[in-house]
């Protein structure tokens, strides 16, 4: 297990009062809403960034906003760190606790409070899972657009914390573009409402600031999100190219032609082989890169868009074009892509990077990524959202080999620096968490970071909310 | 007026003002200077000297420009590449009349500082949703970069959103980077005639529940209908629904939408240029570009509450109004008094939202809170945020929340 990333030193003043704190929390919460036995705490010691683990002091599982407020007020009063948590699917360690922290897990708040089609809005408790929103409104012809890969498990509260994206945000935007309002509990227990079913903020856009703040500004207990009418039809098409350069150039030309598909997914040769071996999706194995381009709308619209896209792909020497004739075929095309992480996990351990680069730099960054990973003696598979430049190189390694593990982490850091140098950013949708915290200086100057930290302090002066995350531990005010 | 010609100059001006205890009122071309509360004695500080497109690769659908770049220059460069700002920023000069002193041109920085969005906002997002990155000078005179130039970016706190719509009270924008979109190949507008406000709200909600991608939904009551496209809209109230995209697709969707809308009232169609002009006139609120100083409100509520709000107010005050954003955006001109308390009480009673006084005579402005007053806890938090960006309170004191 790698231990390169440091956490804040646990506060002795908290650890020494553990029993008293648990007793106090027991006064604030019903018995089934508090976990403090070692066996009960184990599931909360990490998230989907599993190389790091810390056992928290206790886990609060409130059922109401009032209970959330009571726990926060108490922790604020006694200077106890709080780590908010949804389903624990963060890929950047955003929900990993620390020994002196109370985990505030919203997973019991799972009610859909209101669905309002006239205003195309749904109001949900924070623990409602992403997919269940679309499931609840699908029968009436609506959906909720952001669709992170973990959508079966991840919660809307977590999505707001990380400003999650997904494969379809090329057209519909990420969480922040689909969020209308939140109920937010501040560290002192104050409950405020930001936004609602109306659009735009009355004053400063605090809603925009809270979205993606990784649990550092407050705890969201309810959210109002935008619903969209489901398109009439959806059709993915598979394109196989000889080289990644051709595929990359094709992506740029599709966008330049004024066509915005709902998704453009990219897989390189390594990823194609891994996914095909697992999913048997019928991906061509004689190509160097695959694009899955999905369009939606009426039959007429899809026909028109696909004709243009196929023509553009032809100009870039496309070898394979697979249009699907049925829903089964469409599902098969996506099955390979969607199982990419799971399929990769079968053959090796991996870490998944999340940098975003300008579209014009895709090919360059892909090539450099391979060179970097090979220079560390490792393999890489690339599968990512090409339409918006959000790359996901998977660095394959053996977690039982400490040298390989360290090399994988080092290669990952090099790749992220490369993304920043190419005019991009460290993280497009997974968040900074602990994983990219110490790389923040590559993207921001000290003044930039200091300004962010000061704004953070306007919400949480004592740095109690998720304190080991996002900002480098040294140089904090 | 202070007009820096470089970011370094701008930072110097702020530090200088800080050391001398001076206050600065940030602006671009000054065309939206009538917005917001009056600012306590402050020197105008304009970004118009920071002009020019810095970076634009149409294939990346991203542009970077200095904050003082005229909007017209940006839109011309985009149009050359068949691209556009998806959020359709309105031009306030019409409704503000000759207020713009000294008369300038709308700037791209001003658009983002005021988070100015038009008819497409309710489906395509506001100006803030297109804004990817900013550079600004904070109240300490430091140059700060936030966000970047890629479409997906969750690296750190999203100060970009905070700066958008902050009316120059948190920092002086020097450079903005934003997303652009291709201009739709075809546009067509369906006009449903003769609907009451309430029926129009139902029709628009129905239209938005269909998979036809409506990108504009406005209701133009009888009193304003004649102001649009030289009175060429059909007789009666006009509920207008815009469809955009590839030509064959627009044709198919228009047919589907018309079939459903016929249940509400007679449907006619508006194609090409007329359609484009109509939405530009809705965007720029032409019925109230009337050369008067009658109080003009911009009200944002849940779409289904819009007509209820107007109906309730009509019983107690002289108002004229029309609707955009599926009924959720109401442009409301008062015949006499601004009736701020009455209006805001009804907004709260109908589920919440906000009203901004966009235009009024100086005496009225002096007595009316231009922005929706916030609940105490939110106001306190906003004041703390302002304090972290502008500790000495030198940027436009009084304009927004810190009155």
Coordinates of C-alpha atoms in Angstrom, one line a residue, chain A:
Chain A
X1 CA 0.0 0.0 0.0
X2 CA 1.3 3.3 -1.0
X3 CA 1.7 6.0 1.7
X4 CA 3.2 8.9 -0.2
X5 CA 0.3 11.2 0.4
X6 CA 0.1 12.7 3.9
X7 CA -2.9 13.4 6.0
X8 CA -3.2 16.0 8.6
X9 CA -1.8 14.8 12.0
X10 CA -4.8 13.7 14.0
X11 CA -5.7 16.1 16.8
X12 CA -4.8 14.6 20.1
X13 CA -7.4 16.8 21.7
X14 CA -10.0 14.9 19.8
X15 CA -8.6 11.4 20.0
X16 CA -8.2 11.6 23.7
X17 CA -11.9 12.4 24.1
X18 CA -13.1 9.7 21.8
X19 CA -15.5 8.0 24.3
X20 CA -17.0 11.3 25.4
X21 CA -17.5 12.4 21.8
X22 CA -19.3 9.1 20.9
X23 CA -21.5 9.5 23.9
X24 CA -22.4 13.0 22.9
X25 CA -23.2 11.9 19.4
X26 CA -25.3 9.2 20.7
X27 CA -27.4 11.9 22.4
X28 CA -27.9 13.6 19.0
X29 CA -28.7 10.6 16.9
X30 CA -30.9 7.5 17.1
X31 CA -28.9 4.4 17.9
X32 CA -29.1 3.0 14.3
X33 CA -27.7 6.3 13.0
X34 CA -24.3 6.1 14.8
X35 CA -21.5 3.7 14.1
X36 CA -18.4 3.5 16.3
X37 CA -17.5 -0.2 16.8
X38 CA -14.3 -1.1 14.9
X39 CA -16.1 -3.7 12.7
X40 CA -18.8 -1.1 11.8
X41 CA -16.2 1.5 10.9
X42 CA -14.2 -0.7 8.5
X43 CA -16.4 0.0 5.5
X44 CA -15.9 3.7 5.9
X45 CA -12.1 3.7 6.1
X46 CA -11.6 4.4 2.4
X47 CA -13.5 5.1 -0.9
X48 CA -12.8 4.1 -4.5
X49 CA -9.3 5.4 -4.2
X50 CA -8.4 2.4 -2.2
X51 CA -4.7 2.7 -1.7
X52 CA -5.2 4.9 1.3
X53 CA -7.2 4.1 4.4
X54 CA -7.9 5.8 7.7
X55 CA -10.3 4.5 10.4
X56 CA -12.6 7.4 11.5
X57 CA -13.5 8.2 15.0
X58 CA -17.2 7.6 14.3
X59 CA -19.7 7.5 11.5
X60 CA -23.0 9.5 11.7
X61 CA -25.8 8.4 9.4
X62 CA -28.4 11.0 9.9
X63 CA -31.9 10.7 8.5
X64 CA -32.8 14.4 8.6
X65 CA -31.4 17.9 7.9
X66 CA -32.0 18.6 11.6
X67 CA -29.7 15.8 12.6
X68 CA -27.0 16.9 10.2
X69 CA -27.2 20.4 11.6
X70 CA -26.9 19.0 15.2
X71 CA -23.8 16.9 14.4
X72 CA -22.1 19.8 12.6
X73 CA -22.9 22.3 15.3
X74 CA -21.5 19.9 17.9
X75 CA -18.3 19.2 15.9
X76 CA -17.8 22.9 15.2
X77 CA -18.1 23.7 18.9
X78 CA -15.5 21.1 19.9
X79 CA -13.2 21.4 16.9
X80 CA -13.8 17.9 15.6
X81 CA -13.1 17.4 11.9
X82 CA -16.0 16.2 9.7
X83 CA -15.7 14.2 6.5
X84 CA -18.9 14.3 4.5
X85 CA -19.7 11.1 2.5
X86 CA -22.2 9.9 0.0
X87 CA -21.8 6.4 -1.4
X88 CA -18.0 6.4 -1.1
X89 CA -17.3 6.1 -4.8
X90 CA -14.8 8.9 -5.1
X91 CA -11.8 8.1 -7.3
X92 CA -9.7 10.8 -5.8
X93 CA -10.0 9.9 -2.2
X94 CA -12.5 12.7 -1.5
X95 CA -14.4 10.6 1.1
X96 CA -11.4 9.0 2.8
X97 CA -11.7 9.9 6.5
X98 CA -9.0 10.6 9.1
X99 CA -8.6 9.2 12.6
X100 CA -9.9 12.3 14.4
X101 CA -12.9 12.8 12.1
X102 CA -16.6 12.1 12.3
X103 CA -17.8 10.8 9.0
X104 CA -21.1 12.4 8.1
X105 CA -22.6 9.8 5.7
X106 CA -25.8 10.8 3.9
X107 CA -26.7 7.4 2.7
X108 CA -29.9 7.1 4.8
X109 CA -31.4 10.2 3.2
X110 CA -32.7 8.5 0.1
X111 CA -36.1 10.1 -0.5
X112 CA -37.2 11.7 -3.7
X113 CA -39.1 14.6 -2.2
X114 CA -40.8 16.1 -5.2
X115 CA -41.0 15.6 -9.0
X116 CA -42.4 18.7 -10.7
X117 CA -42.7 18.2 -14.5
X118 CA -44.4 21.5 -15.1
X119 CA -41.2 23.1 -13.9
X120 CA -38.9 20.3 -15.1
X121 CA -37.4 19.9 -11.6
X122 CA -36.9 17.2 -9.0
X123 CA -36.1 17.7 -5.4
X124 CA -34.2 14.9 -3.7
X125 CA -32.5 14.1 -0.5
X126 CA -28.7 14.0 -0.8
X127 CA -28.4 10.2 -0.5
X128 CA -30.6 9.5 -3.6
X129 CA -28.5 7.7 -6.2
X130 CA -27.8 9.3 -9.5
X131 CA -29.4 6.6 -11.6
X132 CA -32.5 6.4 -9.5
X133 CA -33.4 10.0 -10.5
X134 CA -33.6 9.0 -14.1
X135 CA -35.3 5.8 -13.2
X136 CA -38.0 7.6 -11.3
X137 CA -38.8 10.1 -14.1
X138 CA -38.0 7.9 -17.1
X139 CA -41.5 6.5 -17.3
X140 CA -42.8 10.0 -17.8
X141 CA -40.4 10.8 -20.6
X142 CA -37.7 12.7 -18.6
X143 CA -34.2 12.1 -17.4
X144 CA -31.4 13.7 -15.3
X145 CA -28.4 14.3 -17.6
X146 CA -25.1 13.9 -15.7
X147 CA -24.2 10.2 -15.8
X148 CA -20.9 9.3 -14.1
X149 CA -19.8 5.7 -14.6
X150 CA -20.6 5.0 -11.0
X151 CA -24.2 6.2 -11.4
X152 CA -25.7 3.0 -10.0
X153 CA -24.2 3.7 -6.6
X154 CA -23.1 7.3 -6.4
X155 CA -25.4 9.8 -4.7
X156 CA -26.6 13.2 -5.9
X157 CA -24.9 14.7 -2.8
X158 CA -21.6 13.3 -3.8
X159 CA -22.1 14.4 -7.4
X160 CA -22.6 17.9 -6.2
X161 CA -19.6 17.7 -3.9
X162 CA -17.4 16.7 -6.9
X163 CA -19.3 18.4 -9.7
X164 CA -19.5 15.1 -11.4
X165 CA -19.6 14.7 -15.2
X166 CA -20.1 11.6 -17.3
X167 CA -20.1 10.4 -20.9
X168 CA -23.0 12.6 -22.0
X169 CA -21.9 16.0 -20.7
X170 CA -20.6 17.1 -24.1
X171 CA -24.2 18.1 -24.8
X172 CA -25.8 18.5 -21.4
X173 CA -23.1 19.8 -19.2
X174 CA -21.9 18.6 -15.8
X175 CA -23.6 18.7 -12.4
X176 CA -23.2 22.4 -11.9
X177 CA -25.1 23.1 -15.2
X178 CA -27.9 20.9 -14.1
X179 CA -28.3 21.9 -10.5
X180 CA -31.0 24.4 -9.6
X181 CA -30.8 24.6 -5.8
X182 CA -29.5 23.0 -2.6
X183 CA -30.3 22.9 1.1
X184 CA -26.9 23.4 2.7
X185 CA -25.9 23.0 6.3
X186 CA -23.1 25.2 7.3
X187 CA -20.4 24.1 9.8
X188 CA -22.1 26.0 12.6
X189 CA -25.4 24.2 12.0
X190 CA -27.1 27.0 10.1
X191 CA -29.3 25.7 7.4
X192 CA -29.6 27.8 4.2
X193 CA -31.4 27.4 0.9
X194 CA -29.5 28.4 -2.3
X195 CA -31.4 28.6 -5.6
X196 CA -34.7 26.8 -6.2
X197 CA -36.9 26.1 -9.2
X198 CA -36.2 29.6 -10.5
X199 CA -33.0 30.3 -12.5
X200 CA -29.9 32.4 -11.6
X201 CA -28.9 33.7 -8.2
X202 CA -30.3 36.7 -6.5
X203 CA -26.9 37.8 -5.2
X204 CA -23.5 36.1 -5.4
X205 CA -23.6 32.6 -7.1
X206 CA -23.0 30.7 -3.9
X207 CA -24.7 27.6 -5.5
X208 CA -22.0 27.6 -8.2
X209 CA -19.3 27.9 -5.6
X210 CA -20.7 25.1 -3.5
X211 CA -20.9 22.7 -6.4
X212 CA -17.6 20.9 -6.7
X213 CA -16.3 22.2 -3.4
X214 CA -15.6 18.6 -2.2
X215 CA -17.4 18.9 1.1
X216 CA -15.3 21.8 2.3
X217 CA -18.0 24.5 2.4
X218 CA -20.9 22.8 4.0
X219 CA -23.0 19.6 3.8
X220 CA -25.8 19.4 1.1
X221 CA -28.8 17.6 2.5
X222 CA -31.3 18.3 -0.4
X223 CA -30.9 19.2 -4.0
X224 CA -33.2 20.5 -6.8
X225 CA -32.1 19.3 -10.2
X226 CA -33.1 20.0 -13.7
X227 CA -35.0 17.4 -15.6
X228 CA -34.8 17.1 -19.4
X229 CA -37.3 15.5 -21.9
X230 CA -35.8 12.2 -23.0
X231 CA -34.7 12.3 -26.7
X232 CA -36.9 10.2 -29.0
X233 CA -34.0 8.0 -30.0
X234 CA -30.3 7.4 -29.3
X235 CA -27.8 5.8 -31.6
X236 CA -24.2 5.0 -31.0
X237 CA -21.9 4.3 -33.9
X238 CA -18.5 2.6 -33.7
X239 CA -15.5 3.8 -35.8
X240 CA -12.2 2.0 -36.0
X241 CA -9.0 3.8 -37.1
X242 CA -5.5 2.7 -37.8
X243 CA -4.0 5.2 -35.4
X244 CA -4.8 7.4 -32.5
X245 CA -3.8 10.5 -34.5
X246 CA -6.5 9.7 -37.1
X247 CA -9.1 9.2 -34.5
X248 CA -8.1 12.4 -32.6
X249 CA -8.2 14.4 -35.9
X250 CA -11.6 13.0 -36.6
X251 CA -12.9 14.2 -33.2
X252 CA -11.6 17.7 -33.9
X253 CA -13.2 17.8 -37.3
X254 CA -16.6 16.6 -36.1
X255 CA -16.6 19.4 -33.6
X256 CA -15.3 21.9 -36.1
X257 CA -18.1 21.0 -38.5
X258 CA -20.6 22.3 -36.0
X259 CA -21.9 18.9 -34.9
X260 CA -22.3 18.3 -31.2
X261 CA -23.0 14.6 -30.5
X262 CA -24.1 13.7 -27.0
X263 CA -20.9 11.6 -26.5
X264 CA -17.6 10.9 -28.2
X265 CA -15.8 8.2 -26.4
X266 CA -12.2 7.2 -27.3
X267 CA -10.4 3.9 -26.7
X268 CA -6.8 3.0 -27.7
X269 CA -5.6 -0.4 -28.8
X270 CA -4.8 -1.6 -25.2
X271 CA -8.2 -0.6 -24.0
X272 CA -10.0 -2.2 -27.0
X273 CA -8.2 -5.5 -26.3
X274 CA -9.0 -5.4 -22.6
X275 CA -12.7 -4.5 -23.1
X276 CA -13.2 -6.9 -26.0
X277 CA -11.7 -9.9 -24.0
X278 CA -14.2 -9.1 -21.2
X279 CA -17.4 -7.8 -22.8
X280 CA -17.3 -9.6 -26.2
X281 CA -18.8 -6.5 -27.7
X282 CA -17.5 -7.3 -31.2
X283 CA -15.0 -4.5 -31.2
X284 CA -12.5 -4.8 -34.2
X285 CA -9.1 -6.0 -33.0
X286 CA -7.2 -4.9 -36.1
X287 CA -7.5 -1.2 -35.4
X288 CA -5.4 1.2 -33.3
X289 CA -8.2 3.3 -31.9
X290 CA -11.9 3.3 -31.6
X291 CA -14.4 6.1 -31.3
X292 CA -18.0 5.6 -30.1
X293 CA -20.0 8.5 -31.3
X294 CA -23.5 8.8 -30.0
X295 CA -26.2 11.0 -31.5
X296 CA -29.8 11.5 -30.4
X297 CA -33.0 13.0 -31.5
X298 CA -35.6 12.1 -34.1
X299 CA -34.8 9.5 -36.8
X300 CA -34.4 12.3 -39.3
X301 CA -32.0 14.2 -37.1
X302 CA -29.9 11.1 -36.3
X303 CA -29.7 10.2 -40.0
X304 CA -28.6 13.6 -40.9
X305 CA -25.9 13.9 -38.2
X306 CA -24.6 10.4 -38.7
X307 CA -24.3 10.9 -42.5
X308 CA -22.1 14.0 -41.8
X309 CA -20.1 12.1 -39.1
X310 CA -19.5 9.1 -41.3
X311 CA -18.3 11.4 -44.1
X312 CA -15.8 13.1 -41.8
X313 CA -14.5 9.8 -40.5
X314 CA -14.1 8.7 -44.1
X315 CA -11.8 11.7 -44.7
X316 CA -9.6 10.4 -41.8
X317 CA -9.2 6.9 -43.2
X318 CA -11.7 5.1 -41.0
X319 CA -11.3 1.3 -41.3
X320 CA -14.4 0.1 -39.6
X321 CA -17.8 1.7 -39.3
X322 CA -20.5 -0.1 -37.3
X323 CA -23.9 1.4 -37.2
X324 CA -26.4 -0.5 -35.1
X325 CA -29.7 -1.7 -36.3
X326 CA -31.2 -2.5 -32.9
X327 CA -31.3 -1.6 -29.3
X328 CA -29.4 -4.8 -28.5
X329 CA -26.6 -3.8 -30.8
X330 CA -26.5 -0.3 -29.3
X331 CA -26.3 -1.8 -25.8
X332 CA -23.4 -4.0 -26.9
X333 CA -21.4 -1.1 -28.3
X334 CA -21.7 0.6 -24.9
X335 CA -21.2 -2.5 -22.9
X336 CA -17.6 -2.7 -23.9
X337 CA -16.9 0.9 -23.1
X338 CA -18.8 0.9 -19.8
X339 CA -17.0 -2.2 -18.6
X340 CA -13.6 -0.7 -19.3
X341 CA -12.7 -0.1 -15.7
X342 CA -14.0 -3.4 -14.4
X343 CA -12.4 -5.3 -17.3
X344 CA -9.1 -3.6 -16.6
X345 CA -9.4 -4.5 -13.0
X346 CA -9.5 -8.2 -14.0
X347 CA -6.1 -8.1 -15.6
X348 CA -4.2 -5.8 -13.4
X349 CA -4.4 -3.1 -10.7
X350 CA -4.7 0.3 -12.2
X351 CA -4.9 4.0 -11.3
X352 CA -7.1 6.2 -13.4
X353 CA -6.0 9.7 -14.3
X354 CA -8.6 12.4 -15.1
X355 CA -6.8 15.4 -16.7
X356 CA -8.5 17.5 -19.3
X357 CA -6.7 19.0 -22.3
X358 CA -7.7 21.3 -25.1
X359 CA -9.0 19.3 -28.0
X360 CA -6.2 20.4 -30.3
X361 CA -3.7 18.7 -27.9
X362 CA -5.3 15.3 -27.7
X363 CA -2.9 13.4 -30.0
X364 CA 0.2 15.0 -28.5
X365 CA -0.9 14.2 -25.0
X366 CA -1.8 10.7 -25.9
X367 CA 1.6 10.1 -27.4
X368 CA 3.5 11.7 -24.5
X369 CA 1.3 9.7 -22.0
X370 CA 2.5 6.4 -23.6
X371 CA 6.1 7.5 -23.5
X372 CA 5.9 8.6 -19.9
X373 CA 4.2 5.3 -18.7
X374 CA 6.6 3.2 -20.7
X375 CA 9.6 5.1 -19.2
X376 CA 8.4 3.8 -15.9
X377 CA 8.3 0.2 -17.3
X378 CA 4.5 0.1 -17.1
X379 CA 1.6 -0.3 -19.5
X380 CA -1.2 2.2 -20.1
X381 CA -4.8 1.8 -21.6
X382 CA -6.6 5.0 -22.7
X383 CA -10.4 5.2 -22.6
X384 CA -11.9 8.6 -22.3
X385 CA -14.4 11.3 -23.2
X386 CA -12.7 12.8 -26.3
X387 CA -15.4 15.3 -27.1
X388 CA -14.5 17.5 -24.2
X389 CA -10.8 16.6 -23.9
X390 CA -11.3 14.7 -20.6
X391 CA -8.6 12.0 -20.6
X392 CA -8.6 8.8 -18.5
X393 CA -5.3 7.0 -19.0
X394 CA -5.4 3.8 -16.9
X395 CA -1.9 3.0 -15.6
X396 CA -1.6 -0.8 -15.1
X397 CA 0.5 -2.1 -12.3
X398 CA 0.8 -4.8 -9.7
X399 CA -0.2 -3.4 -6.3
X400 CA 1.7 -6.2 -4.5
X401 CA 4.9 -4.8 -5.9
X402 CA 5.8 -1.7 -4.0
X403 CA 8.2 -0.5 -6.6
X404 CA 5.6 -0.8 -9.4
X405 CA 3.0 0.9 -7.2
X406 CA 5.4 3.9 -6.6
X407 CA 6.2 4.0 -10.3
X408 CA 2.5 4.1 -11.2
X409 CA 1.9 7.0 -8.9
X410 CA 4.9 8.8 -10.2
X411 CA 3.9 8.2 -13.8
X412 CA 0.4 9.5 -13.0
X413 CA 1.8 12.7 -11.6
X414 CA 3.9 13.2 -14.7
X415 CA 0.8 12.8 -16.9
X416 CA -1.1 15.3 -14.9
X417 CA 1.7 17.8 -15.2
X418 CA 1.7 17.2 -18.9
X419 CA -2.0 18.0 -19.0
X420 CA -1.5 21.3 -17.2
X421 CA 1.5 22.2 -19.5
X422 CA -0.7 21.5 -22.5
X423 CA -3.2 24.1 -21.3
X424 CA -5.5 21.8 -19.5
X425 CA -6.2 20.9 -15.9
X426 CA -5.5 18.3 -13.3
X427 CA -9.0 16.9 -13.0
X428 CA -12.0 17.1 -15.3
X429 CA -14.6 15.3 -13.2
X430 CA -13.1 13.1 -10.4
X431 CA -12.0 15.9 -8.1
X432 CA -8.8 16.8 -6.4
X433 CA -9.4 14.9 -3.1
X434 CA -6.1 13.8 -1.6
X435 CA -4.9 12.3 -4.9
X436 CA -4.1 15.5 -6.7
X437 CA -3.9 17.8 -3.7
X438 CA -0.1 18.1 -3.8
X439 CA -0.1 18.8 -7.5
X440 CA -2.3 21.9 -7.2
X441 CA 0.7 24.2 -7.4
X442 CA 1.3 23.0 -10.9
X443 CA -1.9 24.6 -11.9
X444 CA -2.2 27.5 -9.6
X445 CA 0.1 30.2 -8.2
X446 CA 0.3 30.7 -4.5
X447 CA -1.9 33.8 -4.9
X448 CA -4.5 31.8 -6.8
X449 CA -4.5 29.1 -4.1
X450 CA -4.5 31.6 -1.3
X451 CA -7.5 33.3 -2.7
X452 CA -9.4 30.0 -3.0
X453 CA -8.4 29.1 0.6
X454 CA -9.6 32.4 1.9
X455 CA -13.0 32.0 0.2
X456 CA -13.1 28.5 1.8
X457 CA -12.5 30.1 5.2
X458 CA -15.5 32.3 4.7
X459 CA -17.5 29.1 5.1
X460 CA -15.4 27.2 7.6
X461 CA -13.0 29.4 9.4
X462 CA -11.5 26.5 11.5
X463 CA -10.9 24.2 8.6
X464 CA -13.0 21.4 10.0
X465 CA -14.8 20.2 6.9
X466 CA -12.8 17.6 4.9
X467 CA -9.6 19.3 6.0
X468 CA -7.0 17.0 4.5
X469 CA -8.3 17.5 0.9
X470 CA -7.9 19.7 -2.1
X471 CA -5.4 22.2 -0.8
X472 CA -1.7 21.4 -0.2
X473 CA -1.1 20.9 3.6
X474 CA 1.8 23.3 3.7
X475 CA 1.2 27.0 3.0
X476 CA -2.3 27.1 4.4
X477 CA -3.2 30.3 6.0

